XYZ file of C-alpha atoms in Angstrom:
170
model
C 3.278 -0.122 -17.223
C 1.802 -2.445 -14.607
C -0.584 -1.261 -11.937
C -1.838 -2.490 -8.601
C -4.922 -1.312 -6.748
C -4.459 -0.411 -3.091
C -7.302 -2.804 -2.258
C -5.236 -5.635 -3.786
C -2.169 -4.462 -1.895
C -4.081 -4.559 1.383
C -5.762 -7.915 0.641
C -2.499 -9.535 -0.471
C -1.199 -9.040 3.061
C 2.178 -7.901 1.790
C 4.201 -6.648 4.724
C 4.514 -2.895 4.424
C 6.934 -1.098 6.725
C 5.793 2.028 8.563
C 7.976 4.162 6.244
C 6.413 2.535 3.169
C 2.848 2.921 4.495
C 3.509 6.588 5.212
C 5.063 7.061 1.740
C 1.975 5.505 0.143
C -0.341 7.661 2.266
C 1.529 10.874 1.467
C 1.456 10.012 -2.242
C -2.308 9.572 -2.029
C -2.560 12.905 -0.176
C -0.601 14.561 -2.996
C -2.843 12.969 -5.650
C -6.067 14.112 -3.996
C -4.657 17.611 -3.361
C -3.675 17.807 -7.030
C -7.313 17.216 -7.972
C -8.722 19.335 -5.120
C -10.834 16.465 -3.820
C -12.655 16.688 -0.517
C -12.848 12.932 0.044
C -10.446 10.070 -0.293
C -11.404 7.646 -3.083
C -12.033 4.012 -2.180
C -9.059 1.642 -1.955
C -9.912 0.047 -5.307
C -9.680 3.483 -6.979
C -6.164 4.167 -5.645
C -3.512 2.848 -8.032
C 0.186 2.140 -7.486
C 2.223 1.778 -10.674
C 5.332 -0.315 -11.190
C 7.297 2.939 -11.404
C 6.187 3.991 -7.913
C 3.613 6.560 -8.996
C 0.297 6.784 -7.143
C -2.746 7.848 -9.129
C -6.509 7.792 -8.900
C -8.373 5.421 -11.199
C -11.469 7.572 -11.361
C -12.863 10.499 -9.545
C -16.515 10.360 -8.695
C -18.583 12.945 -6.919
C -18.787 12.417 -3.216
C -22.052 11.217 -1.882
C -23.532 11.375 1.577
C -21.792 8.159 2.636
C -18.431 9.691 1.724
C -19.007 12.824 3.752
C -19.867 10.704 6.787
C -16.406 9.075 6.656
C -14.826 12.128 8.275
C -12.139 14.542 7.217
C -9.593 13.731 4.524
C -6.987 13.648 7.278
C -8.949 11.006 9.204
C -9.461 9.048 5.981
C -5.706 9.166 5.286
C -4.984 7.989 8.838
C -7.413 5.095 8.346
C -5.697 4.251 5.042
C -2.335 4.117 6.818
C -3.797 1.739 9.408
C -5.160 -0.511 6.630
C -1.814 -0.512 4.814
C -0.078 -1.493 8.058
C -2.892 -4.010 8.683
C -3.196 -2.818 12.260
C -6.872 -3.669 12.594
C -6.538 -7.343 11.702
C -6.752 -9.800 14.572
C -3.409 -11.385 13.710
C -1.572 -8.048 13.565
C -0.374 -8.021 17.196
C 3.209 -8.562 16.123
C 2.980 -5.793 13.504
C 1.803 -3.267 16.065
C 5.041 -3.784 17.976
C 7.041 -2.744 14.906
C 5.165 0.522 14.353
C 6.728 3.471 16.193
C 4.535 4.652 19.063
C 4.641 8.295 17.869
C 3.206 7.186 14.500
C 0.426 5.268 16.251
C -0.261 8.376 18.336
C -0.386 10.572 15.236
C -2.877 8.217 13.597
C -4.996 8.042 16.763
C -5.070 11.849 17.027
C -6.088 12.200 13.369
C -8.863 9.662 13.935
C -9.863 11.544 17.119
C -9.359 8.418 19.226
C -7.532 10.319 21.963
C -8.334 13.161 24.318
C -5.714 15.259 22.516
C -7.084 17.521 19.815
C -6.772 16.400 16.216
C -3.781 17.899 14.420
C -4.253 20.408 11.636
C -3.721 19.003 8.136
C -0.284 20.655 8.045
C 0.685 19.200 11.430
C -0.542 15.786 10.322
C 1.565 15.881 7.144
C 4.638 17.088 9.056
C 4.178 14.312 11.608
C 3.903 11.692 8.861
C 6.988 13.049 7.087
C 9.018 12.152 10.184
C 8.408 8.501 9.304
C 8.560 8.460 5.502
C 8.524 10.460 2.284
C 6.707 9.724 -0.977
C 9.768 8.416 -2.819
C 9.002 6.623 -6.140
C 11.837 4.123 -5.606
C 10.382 3.052 -2.257
C 6.895 2.796 -3.728
C 8.107 0.799 -6.742
C 9.743 -1.668 -4.344
C 6.383 -2.126 -2.586
C 4.703 -2.686 -5.970
C 7.165 -5.391 -7.053
C 7.075 -7.138 -3.663
C 3.264 -7.266 -3.858
C 3.373 -8.362 -7.508
C 5.600 -11.319 -6.593
C 3.144 -12.382 -3.890
C 0.190 -12.098 -6.255
C 1.837 -13.969 -9.145
C 0.659 -17.549 -9.590
C 3.241 -20.053 -8.524
C 4.919 -21.674 -11.472
C 5.431 -25.372 -11.490
C 9.010 -26.426 -11.770
C 9.652 -28.550 -14.842
C 12.256 -31.153 -14.009
C 12.788 -32.066 -17.657
C 14.261 -28.608 -18.182
C 16.723 -29.075 -15.363
C 18.021 -32.507 -16.274
C 19.827 -33.286 -19.505
C 17.419 -34.743 -21.980
C 18.171 -38.346 -22.972
C 17.719 -37.648 -26.648
C 20.384 -34.974 -26.530
C 23.017 -37.320 -25.095
C 25.387 -38.705 -27.614
C 27.349 -41.788 -26.990
C 30.620 -42.073 -28.869
């Protein structure tokens, strides 16, 4: 089974739709809830498999730097923003494709608005309006990213053209 780190997914600049970013985020939320973690692992510890399963590479104890990153909900909102690449300078066009209510949900979770932050349950319900953690959807993201990361193969023309030695003249 092949695996891809979220950090590689984000660095590859594969285009992830809002529904796919939400599906990835909700899968991470499920994985950290399953382990009763209080902090989101780093992007290079979040793993997406070729079958569309999200897992955690390792679980380390949180340190003071982790606790200063904010609530798990805020960390998940920040992960969604990274997956959508909303904070990159060249992402202006991407922002137009993200539904405004999703942007508002992320802003509220990151406490970037005057509105109060949603509860964890409200945050999950709001995200589920835009996507669900479906393994088929996540596997499609994996394979799209894998194609972008694969080294380009050189085309061998001698394999495309009939070889002279194989030609028989009668």
